[in-house]
PDB file of N, CA and C in Angstrom:
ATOM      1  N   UNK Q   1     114.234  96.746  82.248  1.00 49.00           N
ATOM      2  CA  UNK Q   1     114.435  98.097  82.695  1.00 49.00           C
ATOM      3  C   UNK Q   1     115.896  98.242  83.141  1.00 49.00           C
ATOM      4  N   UNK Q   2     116.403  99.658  82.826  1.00 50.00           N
ATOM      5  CA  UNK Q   2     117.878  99.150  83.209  1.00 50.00           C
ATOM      6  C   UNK Q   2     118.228 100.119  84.674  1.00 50.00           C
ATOM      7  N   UNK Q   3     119.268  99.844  84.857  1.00 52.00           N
ATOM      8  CA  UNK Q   3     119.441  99.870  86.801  1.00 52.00           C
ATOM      9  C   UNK Q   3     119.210 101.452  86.794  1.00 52.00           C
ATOM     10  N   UNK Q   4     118.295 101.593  88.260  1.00 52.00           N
ATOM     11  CA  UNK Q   4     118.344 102.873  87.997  1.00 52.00           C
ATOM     12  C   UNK Q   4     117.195 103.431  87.478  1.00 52.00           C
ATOM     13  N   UNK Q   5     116.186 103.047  86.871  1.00 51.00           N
ATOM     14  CA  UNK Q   5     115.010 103.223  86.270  1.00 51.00           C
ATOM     15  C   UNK Q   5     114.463 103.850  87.206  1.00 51.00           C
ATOM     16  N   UNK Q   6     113.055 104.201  87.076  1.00 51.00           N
ATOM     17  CA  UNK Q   6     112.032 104.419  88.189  1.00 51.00           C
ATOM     18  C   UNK Q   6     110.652 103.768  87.100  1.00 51.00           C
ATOM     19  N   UNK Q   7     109.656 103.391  87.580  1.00 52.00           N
ATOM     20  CA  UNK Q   7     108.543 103.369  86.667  1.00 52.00           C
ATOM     21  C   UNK Q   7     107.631 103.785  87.749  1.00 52.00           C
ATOM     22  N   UNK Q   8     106.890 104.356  86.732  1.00 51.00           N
ATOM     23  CA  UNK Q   8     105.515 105.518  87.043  1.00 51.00           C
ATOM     24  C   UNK Q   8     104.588 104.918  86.420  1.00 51.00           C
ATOM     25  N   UNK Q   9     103.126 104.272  87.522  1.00 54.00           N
ATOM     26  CA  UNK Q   9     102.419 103.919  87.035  1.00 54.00           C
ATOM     27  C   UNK Q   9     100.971 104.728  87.583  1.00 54.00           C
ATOM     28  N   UNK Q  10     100.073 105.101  86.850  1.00 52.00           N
ATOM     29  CA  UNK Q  10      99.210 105.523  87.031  1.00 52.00           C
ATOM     30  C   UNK Q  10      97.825 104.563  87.424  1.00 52.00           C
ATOM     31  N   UNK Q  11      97.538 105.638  88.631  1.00 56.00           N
ATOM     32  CA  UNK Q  11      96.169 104.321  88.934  1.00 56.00           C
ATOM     33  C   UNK Q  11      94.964 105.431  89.518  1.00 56.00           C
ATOM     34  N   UNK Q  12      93.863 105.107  88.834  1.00 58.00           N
ATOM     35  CA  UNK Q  12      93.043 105.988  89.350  1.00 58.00           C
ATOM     36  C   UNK Q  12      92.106 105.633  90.376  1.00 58.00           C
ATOM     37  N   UNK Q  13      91.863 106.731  91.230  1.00 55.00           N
ATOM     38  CA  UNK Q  13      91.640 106.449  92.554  1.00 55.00           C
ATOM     39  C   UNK Q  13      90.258 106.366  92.255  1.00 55.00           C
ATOM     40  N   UNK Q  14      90.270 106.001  94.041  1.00 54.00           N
ATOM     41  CA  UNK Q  14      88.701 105.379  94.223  1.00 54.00           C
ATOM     42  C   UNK Q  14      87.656 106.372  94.430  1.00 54.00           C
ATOM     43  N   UNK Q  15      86.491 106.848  93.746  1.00 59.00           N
ATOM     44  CA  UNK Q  15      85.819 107.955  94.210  1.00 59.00           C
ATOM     45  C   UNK Q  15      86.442 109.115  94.951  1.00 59.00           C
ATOM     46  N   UNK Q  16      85.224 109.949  94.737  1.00 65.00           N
ATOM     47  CA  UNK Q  16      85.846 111.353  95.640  1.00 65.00           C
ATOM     48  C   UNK Q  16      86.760 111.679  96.503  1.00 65.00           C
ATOM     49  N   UNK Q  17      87.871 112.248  96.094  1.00 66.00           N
ATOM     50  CA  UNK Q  17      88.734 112.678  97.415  1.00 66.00           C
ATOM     51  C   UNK Q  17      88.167 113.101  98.566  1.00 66.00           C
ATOM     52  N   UNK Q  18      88.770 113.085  99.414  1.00 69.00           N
ATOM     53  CA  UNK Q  18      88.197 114.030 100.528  1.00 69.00           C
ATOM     54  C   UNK Q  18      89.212 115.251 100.144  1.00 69.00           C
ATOM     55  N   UNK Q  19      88.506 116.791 100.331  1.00 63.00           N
ATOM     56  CA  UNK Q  19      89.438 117.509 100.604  1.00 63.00           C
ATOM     57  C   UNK Q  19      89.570 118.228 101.818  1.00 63.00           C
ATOM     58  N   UNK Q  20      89.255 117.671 102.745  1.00 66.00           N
ATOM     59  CA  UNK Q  20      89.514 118.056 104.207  1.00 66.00           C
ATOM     60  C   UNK Q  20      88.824 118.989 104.406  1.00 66.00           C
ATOM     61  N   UNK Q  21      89.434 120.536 105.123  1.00 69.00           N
ATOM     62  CA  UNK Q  21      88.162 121.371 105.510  1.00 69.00           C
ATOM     63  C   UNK Q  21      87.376 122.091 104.006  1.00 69.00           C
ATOM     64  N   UNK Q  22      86.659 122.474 104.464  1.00 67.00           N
ATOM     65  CA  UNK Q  22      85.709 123.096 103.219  1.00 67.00           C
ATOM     66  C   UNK Q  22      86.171 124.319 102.890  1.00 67.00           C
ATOM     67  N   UNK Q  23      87.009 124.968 104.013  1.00 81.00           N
ATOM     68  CA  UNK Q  23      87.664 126.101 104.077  1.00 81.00           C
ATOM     69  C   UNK Q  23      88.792 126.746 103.123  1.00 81.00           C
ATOM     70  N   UNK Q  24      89.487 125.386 103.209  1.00 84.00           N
ATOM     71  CA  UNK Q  24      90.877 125.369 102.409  1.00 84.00           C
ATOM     72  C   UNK Q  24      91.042 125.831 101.366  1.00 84.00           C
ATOM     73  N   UNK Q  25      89.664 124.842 100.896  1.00 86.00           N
ATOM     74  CA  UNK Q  25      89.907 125.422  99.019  1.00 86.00           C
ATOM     75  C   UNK Q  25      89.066 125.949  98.449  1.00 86.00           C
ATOM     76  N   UNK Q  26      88.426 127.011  99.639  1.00 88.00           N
ATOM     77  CA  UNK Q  26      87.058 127.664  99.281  1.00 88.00           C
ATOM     78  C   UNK Q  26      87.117 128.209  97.747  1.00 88.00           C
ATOM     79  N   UNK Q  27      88.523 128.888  97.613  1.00 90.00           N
ATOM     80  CA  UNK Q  27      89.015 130.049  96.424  1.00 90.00           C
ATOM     81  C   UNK Q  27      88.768 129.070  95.655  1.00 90.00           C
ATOM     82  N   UNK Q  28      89.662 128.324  95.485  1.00 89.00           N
ATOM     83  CA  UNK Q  28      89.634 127.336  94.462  1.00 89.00           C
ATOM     84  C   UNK Q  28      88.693 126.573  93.597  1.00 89.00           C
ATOM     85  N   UNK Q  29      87.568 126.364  95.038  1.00 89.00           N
ATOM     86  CA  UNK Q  29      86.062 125.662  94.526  1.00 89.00           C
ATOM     87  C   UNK Q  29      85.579 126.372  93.873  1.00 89.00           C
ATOM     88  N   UNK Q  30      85.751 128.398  94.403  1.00 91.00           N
ATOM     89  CA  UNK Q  30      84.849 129.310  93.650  1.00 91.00           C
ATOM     90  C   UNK Q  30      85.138 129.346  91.676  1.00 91.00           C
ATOM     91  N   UNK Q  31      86.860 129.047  91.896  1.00 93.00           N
ATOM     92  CA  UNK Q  31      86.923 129.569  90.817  1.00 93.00           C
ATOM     93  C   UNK Q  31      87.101 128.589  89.811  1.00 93.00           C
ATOM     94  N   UNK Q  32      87.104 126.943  90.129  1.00 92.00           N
ATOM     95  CA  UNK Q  32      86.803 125.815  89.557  1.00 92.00           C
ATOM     96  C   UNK Q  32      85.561 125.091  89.424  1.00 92.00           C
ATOM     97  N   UNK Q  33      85.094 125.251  90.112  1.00 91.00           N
ATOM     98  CA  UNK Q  33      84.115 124.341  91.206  1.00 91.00           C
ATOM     99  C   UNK Q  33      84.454 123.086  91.406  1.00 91.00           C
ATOM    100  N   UNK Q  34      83.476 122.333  92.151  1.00 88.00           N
ATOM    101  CA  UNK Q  34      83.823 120.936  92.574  1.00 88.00           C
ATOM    102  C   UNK Q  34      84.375 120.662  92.271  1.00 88.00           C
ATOM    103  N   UNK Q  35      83.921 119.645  91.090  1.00 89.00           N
ATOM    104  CA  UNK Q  35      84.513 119.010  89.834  1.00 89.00           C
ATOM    105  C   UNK Q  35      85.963 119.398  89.659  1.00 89.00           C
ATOM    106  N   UNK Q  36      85.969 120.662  89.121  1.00 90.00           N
ATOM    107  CA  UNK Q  36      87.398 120.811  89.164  1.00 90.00           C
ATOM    108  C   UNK Q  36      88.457 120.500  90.376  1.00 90.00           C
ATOM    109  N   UNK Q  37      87.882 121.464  91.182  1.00 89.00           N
ATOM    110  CA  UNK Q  37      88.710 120.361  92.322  1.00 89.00           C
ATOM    111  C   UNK Q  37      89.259 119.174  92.442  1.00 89.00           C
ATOM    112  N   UNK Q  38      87.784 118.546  92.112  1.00 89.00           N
ATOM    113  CA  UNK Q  38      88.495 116.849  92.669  1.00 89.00           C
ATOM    114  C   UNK Q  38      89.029 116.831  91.347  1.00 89.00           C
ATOM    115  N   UNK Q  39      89.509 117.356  90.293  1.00 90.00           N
ATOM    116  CA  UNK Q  39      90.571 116.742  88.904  1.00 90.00           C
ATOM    117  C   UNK Q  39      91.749 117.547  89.327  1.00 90.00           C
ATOM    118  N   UNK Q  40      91.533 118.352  90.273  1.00 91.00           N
ATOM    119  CA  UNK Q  40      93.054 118.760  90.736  1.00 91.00           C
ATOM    120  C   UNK Q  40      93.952 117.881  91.704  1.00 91.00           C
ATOM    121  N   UNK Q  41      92.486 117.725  92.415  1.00 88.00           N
ATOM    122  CA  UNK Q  41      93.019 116.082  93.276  1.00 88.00           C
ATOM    123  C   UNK Q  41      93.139 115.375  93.032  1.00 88.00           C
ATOM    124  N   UNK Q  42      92.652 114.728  91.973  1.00 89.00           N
ATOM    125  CA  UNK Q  42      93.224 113.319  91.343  1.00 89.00           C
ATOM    126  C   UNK Q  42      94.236 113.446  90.291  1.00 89.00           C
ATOM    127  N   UNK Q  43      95.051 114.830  90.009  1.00 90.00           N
ATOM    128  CA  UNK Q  43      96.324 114.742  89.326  1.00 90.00           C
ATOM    129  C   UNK Q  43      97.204 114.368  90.105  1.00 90.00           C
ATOM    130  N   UNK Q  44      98.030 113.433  89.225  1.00 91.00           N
ATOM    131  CA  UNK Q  44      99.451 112.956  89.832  1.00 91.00           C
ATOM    132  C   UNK Q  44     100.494 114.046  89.042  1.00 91.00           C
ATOM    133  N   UNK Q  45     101.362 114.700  89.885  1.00 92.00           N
ATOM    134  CA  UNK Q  45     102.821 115.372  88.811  1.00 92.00           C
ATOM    135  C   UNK Q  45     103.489 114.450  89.270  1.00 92.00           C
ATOM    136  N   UNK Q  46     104.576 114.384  88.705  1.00 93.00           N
ATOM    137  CA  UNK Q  46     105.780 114.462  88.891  1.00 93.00           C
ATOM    138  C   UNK Q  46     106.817 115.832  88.430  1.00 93.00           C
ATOM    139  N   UNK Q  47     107.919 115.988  89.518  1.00 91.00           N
ATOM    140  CA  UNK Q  47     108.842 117.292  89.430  1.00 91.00           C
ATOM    141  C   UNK Q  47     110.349 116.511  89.619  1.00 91.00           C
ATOM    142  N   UNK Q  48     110.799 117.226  88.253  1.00 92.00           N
ATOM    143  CA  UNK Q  48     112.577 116.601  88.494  1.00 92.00           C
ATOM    144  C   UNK Q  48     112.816 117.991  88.684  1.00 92.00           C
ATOM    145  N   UNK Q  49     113.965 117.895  89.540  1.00 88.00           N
ATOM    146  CA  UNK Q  49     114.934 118.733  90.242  1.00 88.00           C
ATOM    147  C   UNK Q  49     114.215 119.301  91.440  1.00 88.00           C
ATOM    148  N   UNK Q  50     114.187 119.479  92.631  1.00 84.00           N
ATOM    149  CA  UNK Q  50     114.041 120.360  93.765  1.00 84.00           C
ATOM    150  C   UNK Q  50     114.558 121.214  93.981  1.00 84.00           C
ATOM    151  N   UNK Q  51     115.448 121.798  93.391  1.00 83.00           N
ATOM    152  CA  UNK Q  51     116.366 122.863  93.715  1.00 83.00           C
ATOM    153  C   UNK Q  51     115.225 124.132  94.397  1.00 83.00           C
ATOM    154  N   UNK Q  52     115.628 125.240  93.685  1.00 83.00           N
ATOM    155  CA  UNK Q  52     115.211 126.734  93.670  1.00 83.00           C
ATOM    156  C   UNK Q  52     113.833 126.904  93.105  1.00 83.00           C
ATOM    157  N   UNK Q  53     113.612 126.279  92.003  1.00 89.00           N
ATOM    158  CA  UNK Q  53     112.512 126.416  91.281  1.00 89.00           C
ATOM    159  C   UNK Q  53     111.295 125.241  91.465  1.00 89.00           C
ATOM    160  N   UNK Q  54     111.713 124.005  91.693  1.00 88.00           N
ATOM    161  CA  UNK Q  54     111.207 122.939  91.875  1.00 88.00           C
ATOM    162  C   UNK Q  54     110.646 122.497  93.109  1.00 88.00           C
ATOM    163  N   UNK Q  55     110.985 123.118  94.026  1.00 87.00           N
ATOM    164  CA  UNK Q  55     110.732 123.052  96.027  1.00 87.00           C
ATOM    165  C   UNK Q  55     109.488 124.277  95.652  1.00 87.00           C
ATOM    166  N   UNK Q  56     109.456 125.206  94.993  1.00 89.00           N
ATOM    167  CA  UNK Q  56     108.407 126.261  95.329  1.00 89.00           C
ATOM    168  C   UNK Q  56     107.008 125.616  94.216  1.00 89.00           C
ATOM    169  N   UNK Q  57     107.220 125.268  93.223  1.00 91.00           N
ATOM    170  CA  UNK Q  57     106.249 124.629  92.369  1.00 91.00           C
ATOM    171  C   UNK Q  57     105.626 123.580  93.315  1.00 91.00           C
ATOM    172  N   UNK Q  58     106.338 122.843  94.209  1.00 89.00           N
ATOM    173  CA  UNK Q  58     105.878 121.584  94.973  1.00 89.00           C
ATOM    174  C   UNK Q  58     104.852 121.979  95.571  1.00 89.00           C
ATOM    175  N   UNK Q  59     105.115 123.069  96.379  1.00 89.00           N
ATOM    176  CA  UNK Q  59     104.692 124.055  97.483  1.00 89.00           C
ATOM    177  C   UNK Q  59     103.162 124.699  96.895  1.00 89.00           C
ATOM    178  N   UNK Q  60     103.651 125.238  96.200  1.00 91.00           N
ATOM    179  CA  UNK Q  60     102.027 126.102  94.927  1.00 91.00           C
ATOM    180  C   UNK Q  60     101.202 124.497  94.896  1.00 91.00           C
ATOM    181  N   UNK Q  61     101.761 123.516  94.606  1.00 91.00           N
ATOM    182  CA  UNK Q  61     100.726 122.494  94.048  1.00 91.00           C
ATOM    183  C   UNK Q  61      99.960 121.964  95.262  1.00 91.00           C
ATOM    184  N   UNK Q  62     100.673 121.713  95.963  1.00 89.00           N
ATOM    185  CA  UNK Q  62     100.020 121.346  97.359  1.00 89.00           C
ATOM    186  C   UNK Q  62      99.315 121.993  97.705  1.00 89.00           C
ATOM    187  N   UNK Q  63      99.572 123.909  97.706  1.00 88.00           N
ATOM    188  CA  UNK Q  63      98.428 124.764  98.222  1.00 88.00           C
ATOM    189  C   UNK Q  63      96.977 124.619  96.773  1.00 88.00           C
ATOM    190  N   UNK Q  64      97.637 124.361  95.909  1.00 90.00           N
ATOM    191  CA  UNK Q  64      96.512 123.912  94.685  1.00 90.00           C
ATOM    192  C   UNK Q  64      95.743 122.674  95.162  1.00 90.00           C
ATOM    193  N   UNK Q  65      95.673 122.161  95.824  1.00 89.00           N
ATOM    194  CA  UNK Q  65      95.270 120.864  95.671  1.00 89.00           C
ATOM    195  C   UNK Q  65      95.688 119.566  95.465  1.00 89.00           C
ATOM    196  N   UNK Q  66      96.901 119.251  94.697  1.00 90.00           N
ATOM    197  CA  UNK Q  66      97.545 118.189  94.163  1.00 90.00           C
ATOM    198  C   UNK Q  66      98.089 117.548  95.383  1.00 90.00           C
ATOM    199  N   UNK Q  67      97.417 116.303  95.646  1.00 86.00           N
ATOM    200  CA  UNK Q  67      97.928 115.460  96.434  1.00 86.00           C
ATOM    201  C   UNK Q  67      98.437 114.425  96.048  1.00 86.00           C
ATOM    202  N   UNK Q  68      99.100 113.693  94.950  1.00 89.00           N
ATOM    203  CA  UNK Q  68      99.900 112.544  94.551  1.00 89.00           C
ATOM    204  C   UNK Q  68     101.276 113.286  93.604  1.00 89.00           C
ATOM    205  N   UNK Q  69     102.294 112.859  94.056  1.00 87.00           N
ATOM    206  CA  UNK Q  69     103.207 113.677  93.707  1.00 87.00           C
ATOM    207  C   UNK Q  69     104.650 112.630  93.189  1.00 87.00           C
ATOM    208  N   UNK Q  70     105.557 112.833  92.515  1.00 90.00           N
ATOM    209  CA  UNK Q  70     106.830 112.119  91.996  1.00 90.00           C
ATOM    210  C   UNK Q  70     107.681 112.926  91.820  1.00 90.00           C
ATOM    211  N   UNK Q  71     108.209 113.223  93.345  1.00 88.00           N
ATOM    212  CA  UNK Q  71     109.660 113.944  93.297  1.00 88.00           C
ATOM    213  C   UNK Q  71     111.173 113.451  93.194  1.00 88.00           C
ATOM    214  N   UNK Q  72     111.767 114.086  92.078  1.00 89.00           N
ATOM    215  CA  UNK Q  72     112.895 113.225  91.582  1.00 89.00           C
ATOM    216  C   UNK Q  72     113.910 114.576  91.707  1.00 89.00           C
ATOM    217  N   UNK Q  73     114.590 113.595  92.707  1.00 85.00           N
ATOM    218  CA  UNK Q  73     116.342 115.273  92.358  1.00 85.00           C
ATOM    219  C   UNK Q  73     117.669 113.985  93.397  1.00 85.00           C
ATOM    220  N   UNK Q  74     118.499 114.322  92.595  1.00 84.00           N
ATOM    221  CA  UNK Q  74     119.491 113.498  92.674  1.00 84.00           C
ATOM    222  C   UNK Q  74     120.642 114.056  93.621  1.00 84.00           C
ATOM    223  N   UNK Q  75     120.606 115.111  94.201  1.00 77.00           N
ATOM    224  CA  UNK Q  75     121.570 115.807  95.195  1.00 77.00           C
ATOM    225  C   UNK Q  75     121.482 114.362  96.494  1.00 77.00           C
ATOM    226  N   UNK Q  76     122.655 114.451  97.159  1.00 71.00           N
ATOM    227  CA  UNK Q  76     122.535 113.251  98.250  1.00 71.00           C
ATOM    228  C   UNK Q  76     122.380 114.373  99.455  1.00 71.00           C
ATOM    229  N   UNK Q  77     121.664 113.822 100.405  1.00 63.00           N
ATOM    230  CA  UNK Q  77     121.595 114.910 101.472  1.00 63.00           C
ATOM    231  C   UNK Q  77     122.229 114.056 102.903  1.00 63.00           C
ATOM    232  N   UNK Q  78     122.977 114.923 103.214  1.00 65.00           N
ATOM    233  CA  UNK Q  78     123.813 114.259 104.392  1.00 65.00           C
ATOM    234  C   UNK Q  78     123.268 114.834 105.854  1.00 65.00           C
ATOM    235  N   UNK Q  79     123.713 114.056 106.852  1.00 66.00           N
ATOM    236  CA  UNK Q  79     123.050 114.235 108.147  1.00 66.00           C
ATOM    237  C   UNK Q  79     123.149 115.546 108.504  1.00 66.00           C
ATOM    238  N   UNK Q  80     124.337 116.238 108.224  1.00 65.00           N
ATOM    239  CA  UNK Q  80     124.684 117.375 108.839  1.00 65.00           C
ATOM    240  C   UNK Q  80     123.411 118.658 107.940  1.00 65.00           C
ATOM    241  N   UNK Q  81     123.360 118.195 106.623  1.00 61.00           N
ATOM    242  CA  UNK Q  81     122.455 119.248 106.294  1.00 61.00           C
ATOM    243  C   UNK Q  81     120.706 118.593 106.846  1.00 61.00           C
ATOM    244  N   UNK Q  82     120.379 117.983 106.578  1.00 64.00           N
ATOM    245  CA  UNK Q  82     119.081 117.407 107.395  1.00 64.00           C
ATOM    246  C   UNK Q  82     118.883 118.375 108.728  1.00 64.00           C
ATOM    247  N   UNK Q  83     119.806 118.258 109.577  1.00 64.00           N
ATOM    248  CA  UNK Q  83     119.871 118.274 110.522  1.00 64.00           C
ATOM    249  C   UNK Q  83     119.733 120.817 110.912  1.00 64.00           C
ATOM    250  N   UNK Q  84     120.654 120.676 110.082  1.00 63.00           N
ATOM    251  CA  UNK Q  84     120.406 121.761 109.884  1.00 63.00           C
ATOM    252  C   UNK Q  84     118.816 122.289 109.470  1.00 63.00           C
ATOM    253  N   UNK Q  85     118.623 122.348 108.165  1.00 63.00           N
ATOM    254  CA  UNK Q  85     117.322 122.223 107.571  1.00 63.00           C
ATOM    255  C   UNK Q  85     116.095 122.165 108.545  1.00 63.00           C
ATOM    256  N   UNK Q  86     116.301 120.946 109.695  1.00 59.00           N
ATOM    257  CA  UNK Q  86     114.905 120.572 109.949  1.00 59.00           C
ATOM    258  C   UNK Q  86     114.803 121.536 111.287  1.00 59.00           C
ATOM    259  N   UNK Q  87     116.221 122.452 111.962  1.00 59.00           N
ATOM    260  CA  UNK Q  87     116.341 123.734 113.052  1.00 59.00           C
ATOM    261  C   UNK Q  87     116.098 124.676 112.799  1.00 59.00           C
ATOM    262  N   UNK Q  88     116.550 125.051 110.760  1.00 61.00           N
ATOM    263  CA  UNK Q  88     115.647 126.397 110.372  1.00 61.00           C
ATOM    264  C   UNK Q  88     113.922 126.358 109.924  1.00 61.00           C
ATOM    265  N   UNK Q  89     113.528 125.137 109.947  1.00 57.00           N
ATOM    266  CA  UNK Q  89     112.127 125.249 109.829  1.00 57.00           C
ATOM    267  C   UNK Q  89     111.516 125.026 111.242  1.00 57.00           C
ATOM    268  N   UNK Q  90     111.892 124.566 112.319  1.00 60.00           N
ATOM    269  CA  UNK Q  90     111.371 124.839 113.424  1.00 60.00           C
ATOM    270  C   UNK Q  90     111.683 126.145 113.993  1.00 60.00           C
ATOM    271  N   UNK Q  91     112.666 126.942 113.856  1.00 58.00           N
ATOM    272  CA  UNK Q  91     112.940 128.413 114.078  1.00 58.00           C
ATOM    273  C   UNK Q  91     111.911 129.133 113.558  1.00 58.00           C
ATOM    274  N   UNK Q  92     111.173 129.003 111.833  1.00 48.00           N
ATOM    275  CA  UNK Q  92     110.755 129.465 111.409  1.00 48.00           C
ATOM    276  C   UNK Q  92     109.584 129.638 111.145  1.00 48.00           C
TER     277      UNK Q  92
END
């Protein structure tokens, strides 16, 4: 593999997810059912880039259900923006 790689390996999980409250994904159950559910839960994505488009897809999937995730974006993030970032989401 050459430097720099990542490898993605798929492993399928152990029985039923839990999906926490029953509440959450009431919509979802209605309009999948179970079953579907838990194949929403046992998808893995992966998302290259986070930017603009890629931070809100993350966001939709999570409220979808998708709990195993492979986020790839190559921007370096420095203390000063962290730091920022983590004052407008507690403001917000």
């Amino acid at each position: 593999m050459s430097p720099g790689a990542v490898s993605l390996t798929a492993r399928k999980l152990p029985g039923p997810i839990d999906l926490g409250r029953p509440d959450r994904f009431s919509r979802n159950i209605a309009l999948f059912g179970p079953d579907g559910q838990q194949k929403i839960a046992a998808t893995a994505v992966a998302i290259v880039g986070l930017g603009g488009l890629g931070s809100h897809v993350a966001q939709q999937l999570v409220h979808l259900g998708v709990i195993r995730f492979a986020l790839i974006d190559d921007d370096v993030l420095t203390e000063r923006w962290t730091l920022l970032t983590v004052n407008r989401l507690q403001q917000g």
